[in-house]
XYZ file of C-alpha atoms in Angstrom:
714
model
C -44.199 -18.416 -84.901
C -46.833 -15.723 -85.377
C -47.059 -13.242 -82.521
C -48.475 -9.817 -81.881
C -46.720 -6.881 -80.292
C -47.690 -3.406 -79.144
C -48.333 -1.210 -82.148
C -45.799 1.373 -83.287
C -46.814 4.706 -84.753
C -47.330 4.520 -88.528
C -49.139 5.254 -91.691
C -91.025 -8.438 -78.303
C -90.802 -6.609 -74.995
C -92.905 -9.803 -75.355
C -93.973 -11.917 -78.300
C -97.092 -13.389 -76.757
C -97.754 -15.838 -79.538
C -96.913 -18.937 -77.541
C -98.170 -17.950 -74.103
C -100.889 -20.067 -72.454
C -104.380 -19.120 -73.552
C -105.536 -18.250 -70.055
C -102.794 -15.590 -69.751
C -102.555 -14.298 -73.300
C -105.142 -11.564 -73.115
C -105.656 -11.311 -69.385
C -104.950 -8.340 -67.141
C -103.046 -8.690 -63.855
C -106.374 -8.711 -61.986
C -107.558 -11.665 -64.118
C -110.146 -9.773 -66.171
C -110.235 -10.198 -69.966
C -108.937 -7.215 -71.937
C -111.850 -5.336 -73.398
C -109.826 -3.618 -76.096
C -108.510 -6.371 -78.385
C -107.301 -3.809 -80.901
C -105.133 -2.169 -78.269
C -103.700 -5.563 -77.288
C -102.886 -6.397 -80.901
C -101.224 -3.036 -81.431
C -99.126 -3.524 -78.307
C -98.013 -6.967 -79.536
C -97.033 -5.531 -82.933
C -95.062 -2.718 -81.293
C -93.392 -5.164 -78.916
C -92.379 -7.556 -81.713
C -91.139 -4.653 -83.851
C -89.052 -3.250 -81.024
C -87.691 -6.704 -80.178
C -86.749 -7.277 -83.811
C -84.952 -3.927 -84.033
C -82.993 -4.734 -80.853
C -82.064 -8.170 -82.272
C -80.776 -6.716 -85.545
C -78.924 -3.949 -83.715
C -77.184 -6.379 -81.354
C -76.204 -8.597 -84.278
C -74.636 -5.694 -86.156
C -72.880 -4.468 -83.008
C -71.382 -7.933 -82.500
C -70.070 -7.934 -86.076
C -68.530 -4.505 -85.579
C -67.060 -5.612 -82.231
C -65.212 -8.688 -83.556
C -64.098 -6.837 -86.705
C -62.610 -4.061 -84.569
C -60.848 -6.562 -82.310
C -59.326 -8.230 -85.363
C -58.124 -4.907 -86.770
C -56.740 -3.713 -83.433
C -54.949 -6.974 -82.730
C -53.109 -7.211 -86.077
C -53.323 -3.695 -87.539
C -54.694 -5.557 -90.512
C -55.275 -2.465 -92.631
C -51.623 -1.429 -92.393
C -49.633 -4.671 -92.771
C -48.425 -6.122 -96.076
C -50.378 -8.692 -98.046
C -47.979 -11.509 -97.125
C -48.440 -10.668 -93.439
C -52.211 -10.678 -93.822
C -52.038 -14.115 -95.404
C -49.682 -15.477 -92.737
C -52.202 -14.339 -90.110
C -54.573 -17.011 -91.507
C -52.923 -19.762 -89.519
C -52.756 -23.506 -90.259
C -55.849 -24.880 -92.043
C -57.375 -21.382 -92.206
C -54.679 -20.468 -94.725
C -55.405 -23.563 -96.792
C -59.109 -22.740 -97.111
C -58.458 -19.097 -97.912
C -55.958 -20.128 -100.619
C -58.815 -21.586 -102.696
C -60.719 -18.303 -102.476
C -57.557 -16.518 -103.635
C -57.078 -19.101 -106.401
C -60.621 -18.539 -107.686
C -60.187 -14.742 -107.585
C -56.905 -14.903 -109.542
C -58.144 -17.400 -112.158
C -58.567 -16.095 -115.689
C -62.257 -17.006 -115.580
C -64.762 -18.638 -113.247
C -64.719 -21.775 -115.426
C -60.927 -22.041 -115.228
C -61.051 -21.461 -111.485
C -63.555 -24.299 -111.003
C -61.521 -26.560 -113.295
C -58.445 -25.860 -111.173
C -60.303 -26.978 -108.051
C -61.810 -30.117 -109.583
C -58.449 -31.167 -111.088
C -56.020 -29.870 -108.462
C -52.409 -31.085 -108.606
C -50.788 -28.491 -106.359
C -52.308 -29.373 -102.976
C -50.834 -32.883 -102.947
C -47.762 -33.511 -105.100
C -47.730 -36.321 -107.696
C -51.475 -36.651 -107.194
C -54.538 -34.981 -108.721
C -57.436 -34.487 -106.311
C -60.890 -32.911 -106.467
C -60.917 -30.113 -103.876
C -64.705 -29.733 -104.075
C -65.098 -33.429 -103.290
C -62.481 -33.562 -100.551
C -63.037 -30.307 -98.667
C -65.953 -28.081 -97.667
C -64.953 -25.009 -99.703
C -68.156 -24.181 -101.583
C -68.414 -21.038 -99.469
C -65.054 -19.857 -100.847
C -66.236 -20.660 -104.386
C -69.521 -18.785 -103.918
C -67.827 -15.786 -102.327
C -65.166 -15.546 -105.042
C -67.820 -15.673 -107.792
C -69.842 -13.021 -105.968
C -66.770 -10.787 -105.682
C -66.033 -11.157 -109.394
C -69.534 -10.283 -110.577
C -70.284 -7.429 -108.161
C -68.986 -3.944 -109.067
C -66.910 -3.627 -105.885
C -63.360 -4.460 -107.012
C -62.320 -0.802 -107.060
C -63.603 -0.153 -103.549
C -62.948 -3.371 -101.615
C -59.973 -5.727 -101.649
C -60.772 -9.466 -101.912
C -59.462 -10.172 -98.413
C -61.795 -7.577 -96.877
C -64.787 -8.936 -98.786
C -63.952 -12.331 -97.306
C -63.411 -11.342 -93.673
C -66.347 -8.913 -93.619
C -68.597 -11.737 -94.794
C -67.466 -13.891 -91.862
C -67.908 -11.046 -89.413
C -71.332 -10.413 -90.953
C -72.301 -14.013 -90.246
C -71.734 -13.244 -86.562
C -74.735 -10.906 -86.837
C -76.787 -13.849 -88.143
C -75.452 -15.993 -85.292
C -76.407 -13.533 -82.547
C -79.778 -12.849 -84.186
C -80.568 -16.596 -84.228
C -79.563 -17.021 -80.559
C -81.691 -13.997 -79.649
C -84.738 -15.338 -81.504
C -84.401 -18.843 -80.011
C -84.363 -17.465 -76.486
C -87.280 -15.151 -77.308
C -89.333 -18.053 -78.691
C -88.684 -20.175 -75.612
C -89.484 -17.537 -72.991
C -92.058 -15.406 -74.780
C -90.163 -12.175 -74.071
C -87.471 -10.470 -76.126
C -85.826 -9.434 -72.851
C -84.570 -13.025 -72.774
C -83.043 -12.600 -76.247
C -81.338 -9.390 -75.149
C -79.814 -11.189 -72.170
C -78.668 -14.120 -74.361
C -76.937 -11.751 -76.804
C -75.236 -9.828 -73.984
C -73.958 -13.054 -72.455
C -72.651 -14.183 -75.853
C -70.663 -10.947 -76.196
C -69.326 -10.767 -72.626
C -68.268 -14.424 -72.751
C -66.644 -13.997 -76.181
C -63.486 -15.927 -75.203
C -65.607 -19.040 -74.680
C -68.372 -18.514 -77.246
C -66.411 -17.740 -80.431
C -62.914 -17.468 -81.848
C -63.854 -15.890 -85.154
C -61.642 -12.808 -84.735
C -58.403 -14.844 -84.867
C -59.417 -17.951 -86.877
C -61.575 -16.287 -89.506
C -61.697 -18.926 -92.312
C -62.175 -21.864 -89.909
C -65.066 -24.068 -91.046
C -66.964 -23.739 -87.770
C -67.151 -19.956 -88.185
C -69.074 -20.518 -91.408
C -71.220 -23.353 -90.054
C -72.279 -22.374 -86.523
C -74.436 -19.385 -87.565
C -76.466 -21.736 -89.782
C -76.644 -24.287 -86.962
C -78.054 -21.579 -84.680
C -80.635 -20.656 -87.346
C -81.588 -24.333 -87.601
C -82.087 -24.590 -83.822
C -84.259 -21.453 -83.870
C -86.358 -22.933 -86.698
C -86.728 -26.273 -84.878
C -87.752 -24.416 -81.719
C -90.492 -22.651 -83.660
C -91.524 -25.871 -85.451
C -92.095 -27.652 -82.132
C -94.634 -25.072 -81.004
C -98.214 -26.273 -80.804
C -101.125 -24.933 -82.888
C -99.039 -23.991 -85.944
C -101.032 -23.464 -89.117
C -100.183 -25.871 -91.999
C -98.637 -23.032 -94.011
C -96.514 -21.969 -91.034
C -95.371 -25.538 -90.515
C -94.380 -25.988 -94.160
C -92.420 -22.713 -94.206
C -90.674 -23.645 -90.966
C -89.733 -27.080 -92.319
C -88.282 -25.344 -95.377
C -86.249 -23.035 -93.098
C -84.978 -26.063 -91.143
C -83.969 -27.788 -94.384
C -82.132 -24.751 -95.795
C -80.263 -24.155 -92.517
C -79.399 -27.866 -92.217
C -78.139 -27.940 -95.801
C -75.954 -24.839 -95.360
C -74.602 -26.136 -92.058
C -73.734 -29.477 -93.682
C -72.171 -27.817 -96.725
C -69.792 -25.615 -94.751
C -68.257 -27.995 -92.147
C -66.813 -31.479 -92.517
C -67.808 -32.393 -88.944
C -71.491 -31.648 -89.588
C -72.463 -35.319 -89.488
C -71.204 -35.772 -85.929
C -73.021 -32.674 -84.651
C -76.265 -33.697 -86.329
C -75.879 -37.233 -84.972
C -76.015 -35.762 -81.460
C -79.049 -33.757 -82.539
C -80.682 -36.927 -83.901
C -79.969 -38.687 -80.590
C -81.742 -35.841 -78.783
C -84.792 -36.258 -81.015
C -84.685 -40.039 -80.548
C -84.596 -39.800 -76.740
C -87.470 -37.320 -76.607
C -89.536 -39.312 -79.086
C -89.026 -42.504 -77.080
C -90.485 -40.768 -74.018
C -93.330 -39.295 -76.077
C -92.222 -35.718 -75.368
C -92.249 -34.553 -79.014
C -94.833 -34.953 -81.796
C -93.797 -38.075 -83.716
C -94.727 -36.628 -87.113
C -92.463 -33.612 -86.639
C -89.590 -35.783 -85.415
C -89.949 -37.932 -88.535
C -89.741 -34.837 -90.710
C -86.579 -33.738 -88.898
C -84.951 -37.151 -89.467
C -85.808 -36.950 -93.166
C -84.508 -33.368 -93.430
C -81.179 -34.375 -91.873
C -80.769 -37.266 -94.311
C -81.863 -35.293 -97.386
C -79.690 -32.297 -96.491
C -76.644 -34.500 -96.053
C -77.321 -36.441 -99.253
C -77.656 -33.191 -101.221
C -74.260 -32.117 -99.889
C -72.940 -35.554 -100.850
C -74.067 -34.966 -104.450
C -72.466 -31.503 -104.513
C -69.251 -33.008 -103.144
C -69.124 -35.508 -106.018
C -70.523 -38.366 -103.880
C -68.039 -38.002 -101.040
C -67.857 -41.478 -99.512
C -67.262 -40.174 -95.982
C -70.759 -38.638 -96.047
C -72.393 -41.818 -97.340
C -70.665 -43.794 -94.596
C -71.664 -41.397 -91.826
C -73.265 -42.746 -88.674
C -75.998 -40.117 -89.001
C -77.459 -41.598 -92.197
C -77.231 -45.118 -90.770
C -78.832 -44.064 -87.480
C -81.710 -42.076 -88.971
C -82.488 -44.815 -91.497
C -82.415 -47.405 -88.703
C -84.829 -45.386 -86.553
C -87.305 -45.103 -89.418
C -87.024 -48.826 -90.179
C -87.402 -49.804 -86.509
C -90.551 -47.693 -86.244
C -92.232 -49.625 -89.041
C -91.356 -52.874 -87.280
C -92.543 -51.745 -83.815
C -95.836 -50.010 -84.543
C -97.306 -50.128 -81.025
C -94.271 -48.713 -79.271
C -96.204 -46.092 -77.298
C -99.042 -48.281 -75.988
C -99.332 -50.301 -72.790
C -98.569 -49.920 -69.099
C -95.251 -48.836 -67.545
C -93.460 -52.213 -67.601
C -94.846 -53.094 -71.013
C -93.596 -49.797 -72.466
C -90.217 -50.081 -70.743
C -89.739 -53.520 -72.293
C -90.716 -52.224 -75.717
C -88.414 -49.219 -75.270
C -85.397 -51.359 -74.358
C -86.084 -53.607 -77.346
C -86.453 -50.533 -79.583
C -83.105 -49.089 -78.442
C -81.373 -52.437 -79.014
C -82.986 -52.788 -82.439
C -81.984 -49.272 -83.537
C -78.416 -49.710 -82.220
C -77.977 -53.065 -83.965
C -79.447 -51.811 -87.231
C -77.247 -48.693 -87.125
C -74.062 -50.733 -86.718
C -75.094 -53.250 -89.396
C -76.121 -50.593 -91.942
C -72.979 -48.536 -91.286
C -70.730 -51.599 -91.527
C -72.375 -52.642 -94.785
C -71.980 -49.171 -96.349
C -68.338 -48.876 -95.310
C -67.533 -52.370 -96.581
C -69.293 -51.703 -99.880
C -67.497 -48.382 -100.408
C -64.181 -49.513 -98.876
C -64.416 -46.421 -96.686
C -61.558 -45.625 -94.284
C -61.524 -41.804 -94.333
C -62.894 -41.407 -90.799
C -61.158 -44.336 -89.082
C -58.735 -41.973 -87.301
C -61.676 -40.352 -85.486
C -62.865 -43.664 -84.066
C -59.305 -44.648 -83.099
C -59.020 -41.324 -81.279
C -62.360 -41.814 -79.493
C -61.448 -45.363 -78.512
C -58.158 -44.245 -76.961
C -59.647 -41.092 -75.400
C -62.324 -42.943 -73.476
C -59.957 -45.593 -72.184
C -60.688 -48.560 -74.439
C -57.026 -49.517 -74.599
C -53.852 -47.552 -75.266
C -52.639 -46.977 -78.783
C -49.426 -46.286 -80.648
C -51.333 -45.083 -83.671
C -49.668 -41.861 -84.815
C -52.877 -40.165 -86.004
C -54.853 -40.953 -82.839
C -52.017 -39.755 -80.593
C -51.665 -36.575 -82.642
C -55.211 -35.672 -81.584
C -54.893 -36.998 -78.028
C -51.881 -34.785 -77.353
C -53.526 -31.588 -78.553
C -55.037 -29.457 -75.796
C -58.022 -28.617 -77.996
C -59.072 -32.281 -77.983
C -58.620 -32.715 -74.243
C -61.121 -32.229 -71.437
C -62.697 -28.821 -70.918
C -60.446 -26.867 -68.491
C -61.970 -25.955 -65.132
C -61.050 -22.284 -65.564
C -63.727 -22.141 -68.289
C -66.391 -22.398 -65.584
C -64.672 -19.672 -63.598
C -64.878 -17.285 -66.561
C -68.499 -18.220 -67.274
C -69.364 -17.689 -63.605
C -67.907 -14.165 -63.597
C -70.734 -13.080 -65.903
C -73.278 -15.099 -63.836
C -73.947 -17.225 -66.944
C -72.944 -20.553 -65.433
C -74.859 -19.952 -62.188
C -78.038 -19.029 -64.050
C -77.551 -21.962 -66.429
C -77.448 -24.453 -63.538
C -80.389 -22.656 -61.918
C -82.401 -23.138 -65.133
C -81.167 -26.641 -65.853
C -82.084 -28.221 -62.510
C -85.861 -27.544 -62.352
C -86.344 -28.269 -66.050
C -84.470 -31.562 -65.742
C -86.627 -32.561 -62.767
C -89.741 -31.619 -64.722
C -88.487 -33.626 -67.716
C -87.997 -36.742 -65.593
C -91.483 -36.417 -64.099
C -93.114 -35.878 -67.484
C -91.145 -38.771 -69.032
C -92.229 -41.100 -66.213
C -95.837 -39.951 -66.541
C -95.798 -40.537 -70.299
C -94.350 -44.011 -69.903
C -96.702 -45.052 -67.109
C -99.921 -43.707 -68.606
C -101.368 -43.652 -65.072
C -104.173 -41.123 -64.504
C -103.158 -40.672 -60.890
C -99.570 -39.853 -61.755
C -100.735 -37.686 -64.639
C -102.898 -35.594 -62.313
C -100.024 -35.246 -59.861
C -97.661 -34.138 -62.604
C -100.132 -31.821 -64.345
C -98.665 -28.676 -62.820
C -95.236 -29.490 -64.290
C -96.439 -30.030 -67.855
C -96.418 -26.334 -68.719
C -92.692 -26.107 -67.926
C -91.839 -28.648 -70.565
C -93.454 -27.784 -73.823
C -91.919 -29.640 -76.793
C -89.640 -26.718 -77.742
C -88.313 -26.455 -74.172
C -87.854 -30.244 -73.990
C -85.800 -30.229 -77.184
C -83.558 -27.389 -76.045
C -83.087 -29.082 -72.666
C -81.806 -32.364 -74.118
C -79.826 -30.418 -76.753
C -77.909 -28.458 -74.118
C -77.300 -31.575 -71.999
C -75.874 -33.640 -74.880
C -73.748 -30.844 -76.292
C -72.602 -30.063 -72.763
C -71.319 -33.627 -72.452
C -69.524 -33.205 -75.794
C -67.906 -29.948 -74.656
C -66.805 -31.437 -71.321
C -65.089 -34.310 -73.124
C -63.549 -32.256 -75.983
C -62.582 -28.638 -75.426
C -62.669 -27.700 -79.123
C -66.404 -28.422 -79.205
C -67.231 -26.029 -76.371
C -68.375 -23.351 -78.827
C -71.380 -25.519 -79.706
C -72.366 -25.594 -76.029
C -71.483 -22.178 -74.631
C -73.499 -20.263 -77.235
C -76.556 -22.424 -76.521
C -75.836 -22.039 -72.807
C -76.502 -18.298 -73.252
C -79.874 -19.126 -74.838
C -80.879 -21.682 -72.238
C -79.837 -19.622 -69.210
C -81.648 -16.501 -70.425
C -84.741 -18.599 -71.207
C -84.739 -20.035 -67.673
C -84.365 -16.624 -66.066
C -87.191 -15.087 -68.128
C -89.554 -18.061 -68.213
C -92.954 -17.813 -66.556
C -93.162 -21.607 -66.343
C -89.798 -22.011 -64.570
C -90.588 -19.322 -61.994
C -94.089 -20.703 -61.465
C -92.650 -24.152 -60.759
C -90.033 -22.818 -58.335
C -92.465 -20.549 -56.486
C -95.037 -23.320 -56.182
C -92.397 -25.601 -54.679
C -91.748 -23.038 -51.900
C -95.473 -22.138 -51.609
C -94.966 -18.506 -52.693
C -96.697 -18.580 -56.060
C -98.922 -15.778 -57.249
C -99.369 -14.599 -60.817
C -98.292 -11.050 -59.950
C -95.166 -12.219 -58.106
C -94.196 -14.465 -61.014
C -94.504 -11.620 -63.525
C -92.543 -9.243 -61.304
C -89.669 -11.728 -60.829
C -89.688 -12.692 -64.504
C -88.810 -9.120 -65.512
C -86.990 -7.669 -62.524
C -84.276 -10.316 -62.122
C -83.242 -10.316 -65.830
C -83.106 -6.491 -65.785
C -80.948 -6.538 -62.638
C -78.706 -9.138 -64.296
C -78.349 -6.965 -67.405
C -77.467 -3.949 -65.274
C -74.844 -5.980 -63.398
C -73.274 -7.271 -66.630
C -73.207 -3.757 -68.104
C -71.673 -2.233 -64.976
C -69.007 -4.905 -64.582
C -67.977 -5.588 -68.184
C -68.630 -2.418 -70.209
C -65.371 -0.725 -69.063
C -63.396 -3.871 -69.939
C -64.937 -4.021 -73.417
C -64.042 -0.362 -73.994
C -60.457 -0.985 -72.838
C -60.259 -4.003 -75.138
C -61.443 -1.958 -78.106
C -58.867 0.749 -77.397
C -55.881 -1.632 -77.086
C -53.759 -1.418 -80.246
C -51.273 -4.097 -81.277
C -49.490 -5.177 -84.443
C -48.820 -8.389 -86.345
C -45.163 -9.400 -85.937
C -43.672 -12.550 -87.454
C -40.500 -11.525 -89.329
C -39.075 -15.054 -89.678
C -42.124 -16.432 -91.496
C -42.374 -13.311 -93.665
C -38.694 -13.712 -94.605
C -39.250 -17.382 -95.465
C -42.270 -16.706 -97.691
C -40.518 -13.864 -99.512
C -37.462 -16.060 -100.103
C -39.593 -18.892 -101.507
C -41.377 -16.534 -103.925
C -38.114 -14.974 -105.106
C -35.761 -17.951 -105.225
C -37.724 -21.062 -106.181
C -39.544 -21.984 -109.416
C -43.350 -21.894 -109.477
C -43.413 -25.663 -109.943
C -41.262 -26.397 -106.866
C -42.608 -28.989 -104.399
C -42.236 -28.302 -100.659
C -42.313 -30.725 -97.732
C -42.666 -29.804 -94.057
C -45.205 -29.555 -91.272
C -48.897 -29.447 -92.203
C -49.437 -26.098 -90.528
C -46.547 -24.330 -92.253
C -47.274 -25.776 -95.689
C -50.801 -24.344 -95.649
C -49.178 -20.912 -95.401
C -46.678 -21.799 -98.136
C -49.525 -22.617 -100.517
C -51.426 -19.436 -99.703
C -48.467 -17.031 -99.780
C -46.427 -18.521 -102.623
C -48.668 -20.855 -104.632
C -46.051 -23.620 -104.550
C -46.986 -27.317 -104.609
C -47.241 -29.183 -101.288
C -46.562 -32.734 -100.216
C -49.103 -32.608 -97.357
C -51.547 -30.224 -95.667
C -53.772 -29.885 -92.557
C -57.074 -31.209 -93.978
C -56.715 -34.615 -92.368
C -59.915 -36.410 -93.471
C -58.226 -38.720 -96.001
C -56.418 -41.974 -95.269
C -53.815 -41.574 -98.024
C -52.973 -38.059 -96.812
C -52.590 -39.278 -93.213
C -50.167 -41.989 -94.338
C -48.297 -39.473 -96.492
C -48.037 -37.006 -93.589
C -46.638 -39.662 -91.272
C -43.990 -40.458 -93.888
C -43.081 -36.787 -94.443
C -42.780 -36.287 -90.678
C -39.900 -38.765 -90.581
C -37.760 -35.633 -91.025
C -38.284 -35.217 -87.249
C -37.733 -38.898 -86.409
C -34.603 -41.002 -85.858
C -34.060 -42.111 -89.427
C -31.071 -42.350 -91.719
C -30.490 -39.659 -94.380
C -30.899 -42.359 -97.028
C -34.386 -43.268 -95.739
C -35.537 -39.653 -95.473
C -34.184 -38.815 -98.928
C -35.959 -41.818 -100.456
C -39.271 -40.926 -98.759
C -39.131 -37.288 -99.871
C -38.204 -38.231 -103.421
C -41.181 -40.606 -103.632
C -43.457 -37.566 -103.209
C -41.580 -35.475 -105.773
C -40.081 -33.136 -103.155
C -37.713 -30.391 -104.248
C -37.333 -28.554 -100.914
C -37.868 -29.538 -97.289
C -38.477 -27.011 -94.493
C -37.324 -27.900 -90.975
C -38.645 -25.957 -87.975
C -36.663 -25.619 -84.754
C -39.922 -25.214 -82.833
C -40.785 -28.824 -83.754
C -37.322 -30.363 -83.704
C -36.587 -28.969 -80.212
C -40.188 -28.748 -79.018
C -40.845 -27.910 -75.378
C -44.552 -26.989 -75.545
C -45.701 -30.541 -74.838
C -44.451 -32.872 -72.131
C -42.472 -36.024 -72.872
C -44.631 -38.502 -74.730
C -46.659 -35.843 -76.540
C -43.973 -34.024 -78.512
C -44.211 -34.723 -82.229
C -40.810 -36.414 -82.177
C -42.011 -38.677 -79.321
C -45.102 -39.730 -81.269
C -42.904 -40.611 -84.245
C -40.417 -42.505 -82.086
C -43.198 -44.550 -80.473
C -44.849 -45.296 -83.818
C -41.455 -46.358 -85.202
C -40.753 -48.588 -82.180
C -37.934 -46.382 -80.839
C -37.214 -45.194 -77.285
C -38.117 -41.538 -76.729
C -35.579 -38.859 -75.786
C -35.289 -37.496 -72.255
C -35.715 -38.815 -68.746
C -38.630 -41.113 -68.063
C -39.857 -44.641 -68.561
C -40.484 -46.205 -71.950
C -42.529 -49.223 -72.896
C -40.435 -52.411 -72.609
C -40.635 -53.421 -76.272
C -39.295 -50.074 -77.553
C -35.675 -50.196 -78.708
C -32.937 -47.600 -79.288
C -32.730 -46.332 -82.847
C -29.661 -47.102 -84.942
C -29.662 -43.507 -86.211
C -29.683 -40.040 -84.586
C -32.576 -37.625 -85.078
C -32.575 -36.393 -88.661
C -33.564 -32.751 -88.003
C -30.669 -32.356 -85.539
C -28.000 -34.322 -87.371
C -28.510 -32.630 -90.745
C -27.245 -29.340 -89.266
C -23.797 -30.865 -88.626
C -23.088 -30.958 -92.387
C -21.835 -34.540 -92.370
C -21.008 -36.003 -95.818
C -23.894 -38.514 -95.756
C -26.273 -35.557 -95.410
C -24.631 -32.954 -97.648
C -24.561 -35.434 -100.529
C -28.355 -35.479 -100.498
C -29.446 -32.193 -98.890
C -28.123 -28.704 -99.669
C -29.012 -25.921 -97.249
C -30.306 -22.956 -99.248
C -31.977 -20.816 -96.563
C -31.997 -20.380 -92.798
C -33.045 -17.916 -90.128
C -33.737 -18.168 -86.402
C -36.785 -20.381 -86.956
C -36.563 -22.183 -90.304
C -33.987 -24.223 -92.255
C -34.674 -24.968 -95.929
C -32.806 -27.762 -97.734
C -32.887 -28.543 -101.417
C -32.816 -32.200 -102.399
C -29.690 -32.881 -104.459
C -29.761 -35.052 -107.558
C -28.122 -38.029 -105.926
C -28.100 -41.668 -107.022
C-alpha cells in the first residue's frame, strides 16, 4: 500500500455590462452621470483590474496544488519507479499511454500501438483510442516530442504541470461565472477564495493527477461560464455566435476527456428542459444548446472510432426526443394555467416515452451492453431490489459511491460557504417558483404582483440555480460526484452574497430597501467575509505549504523492480485491477485485466480473474488463468485478509455471494447460499499442498505481495 511519511534529510471591481439600464449610469443620488467618458474609462479600468485578479488567482491556485504535491511526495527527489507508483489505480493506466507514446520510435508507431494494443488485455487486441478517453495523453505526448524542451523538462513534469495549469483555467472560469452573474468581480474573488480554502472538497488533483475528471472539469467550468454569458439579454448577433462557438469547443473538450461526460451533460440537459418548460429561458438558445451537446458528443464518437457507448447514451436519446416532441406540440406555451399544465404533463410524458424508445432501439440495434453495470448499480442503490451482481456490488460497497458524508457540510460551514450558499439558494428558489407560476398562468394580476421578483431571476441566474440544485442532488446521492457541486457552490454562494437583485428582494421583504443600503451591503458583507476567511485560514495554508513528507512504499517498489529484472517482456500478469495498472506503467508487462471498467467483456474477465480470492479449487483457478494466457499471478494480503470493509462488502464476500457460497465470519447469510466444497484459494495456496504446488510455483514474496508462476501442468 502506498503511504507517505515525514521527510528525511536528503539530496471588474464591477463589470457593469449586464446591470439594469436604470442603474447602469446613475449616481447614488439618482442623477445621470454627465461625464460618459469618465464612466467608460472607469468600466475599462474595473474590468482590467478584475481580469488581472482572475489570472493571478488562477496561477496562484496552480502553484498551490503543485507545491502540495511536491511537499507530500518529495516528487523531485524520489526514483522514477516511485513517481510512477504514486499514480495510483486507473491514474497509472492512463499515464502509461502517455509514457508509451513518448517512448515510441515515432509518433506513427505510437499511434499504431494504441489502435492495435495487445498488452492491456492479454490474448485480445483492443483499440485504446476507441475504448478509453486518452486523446489528452496523445496530444500531450506529441506536443512534448515536437517542442524543444526535452533537455530542460522531464516528460512526467510536462504532464503534471499541464494538469496543474488546468487548475488555473478552472479557477478563472469559476471567477468569471460568478462575476457575470453578480456584475462585480468581487464576487469572483470570493468564489476563487472559497474554492482554495475548501480544497479538500472542491478538488483532488494534487493526489490523483491523471484522473479523467481533472482534465474534464476545467472545460466543464468554461462551458458553464460561456452558457451564463450566452443567456444574457441584448447580446449582439456576433457576440452570440462567438459565445455559441465557445460553448461548443468547451463541450467537445469536456466530452473528449471524460467517459462519464454523457451523464453530466444529461443532468445539464434536464436543467435546460425544466427551465424551458416553465418559459424561463429563451427557446431558441435552449435549442442551440441541445444541438451543441449532441454534435459535440457525436464528434467525440467519431474520434473514438464510433464508440457504441456514446451512440447509446441517454443524452443523445433525450435531446433528440425533446426536439421531436417540440415539433409535435407547437403550441406548448399558450393557454391558461390549467391548459398549460395539461400540455406540460403531456409533453413530459411524451419526451420520457420517446427517450426510452429511442434509447432501447439504439441499444438493440448496436447490441450495446457496455453501460449496463451503471444501471444495475443505480437500481440497487436507490432500493429497486437487492442484487447479487458482482459489478453492481463492487460499486455499492465503495465509499466513493455512497451518500455524501455529513462531515462534508461541517467543513464547508467552517469557511461560511455552506451558510452563504443556503442563504442565496432560498430566496432565489422562492423567486423561481413565483416566476414559474406566473409564466404558466399568464395572469396579468399575478404578473403585476410578481414583477418585483423578475429582476432576481434573469435567464443566466435561473440556469445556474437549477444547475446547482440538480448537481447538488447528484452529490448528495454519490460522494464521488461532489466535486461537480462544491465548485459551483462557490460560484453560486458568492453570486448570492454580491447580487444587487438578491439583496433588493430580501430588504424589500423586511421593508428596509433603499438603493444606497443595497449597494452598501452588497460590498461590505463580501469584504467582511473575505477578511474572515483570510484571517482564519491563511495561517493553516502556510502551515500546509511548509509541511514536508516523503513517498514511502517499499513493498510495491520491490515488486516492480523484481518484475522488471526477473520476468520476460512478454510475460502476462494477473491480479487486482488497481495493482495491474501500476504493473503496466512501471514494467510494461501484459495484463489480464485493468481498472477501466466500461466494457462488458472486461467486467466478465475481471470477475473470473478475481476467483483467486474466492473459494475455488486449484484446478478451477489454474484453468481460468490459463484461458487468459497468464504466466504470473500476484496475490495481495490486503485483499485476501481484508479488514477495511465490513462483512458483506469485502471483495471475498462479493465473490462468495456471486458464487452462491456462504461468507466467512459471524453474521447471517441468505438462506439459499451454501458452504463451498473448497477453501479460499489465496489462503490455501500458501500451505504448499501438492495440488497447488503442481500448478503454482512461488517465485517472489514480501510482506504485502506473493507472486506465483503458473507451471506447465497437464
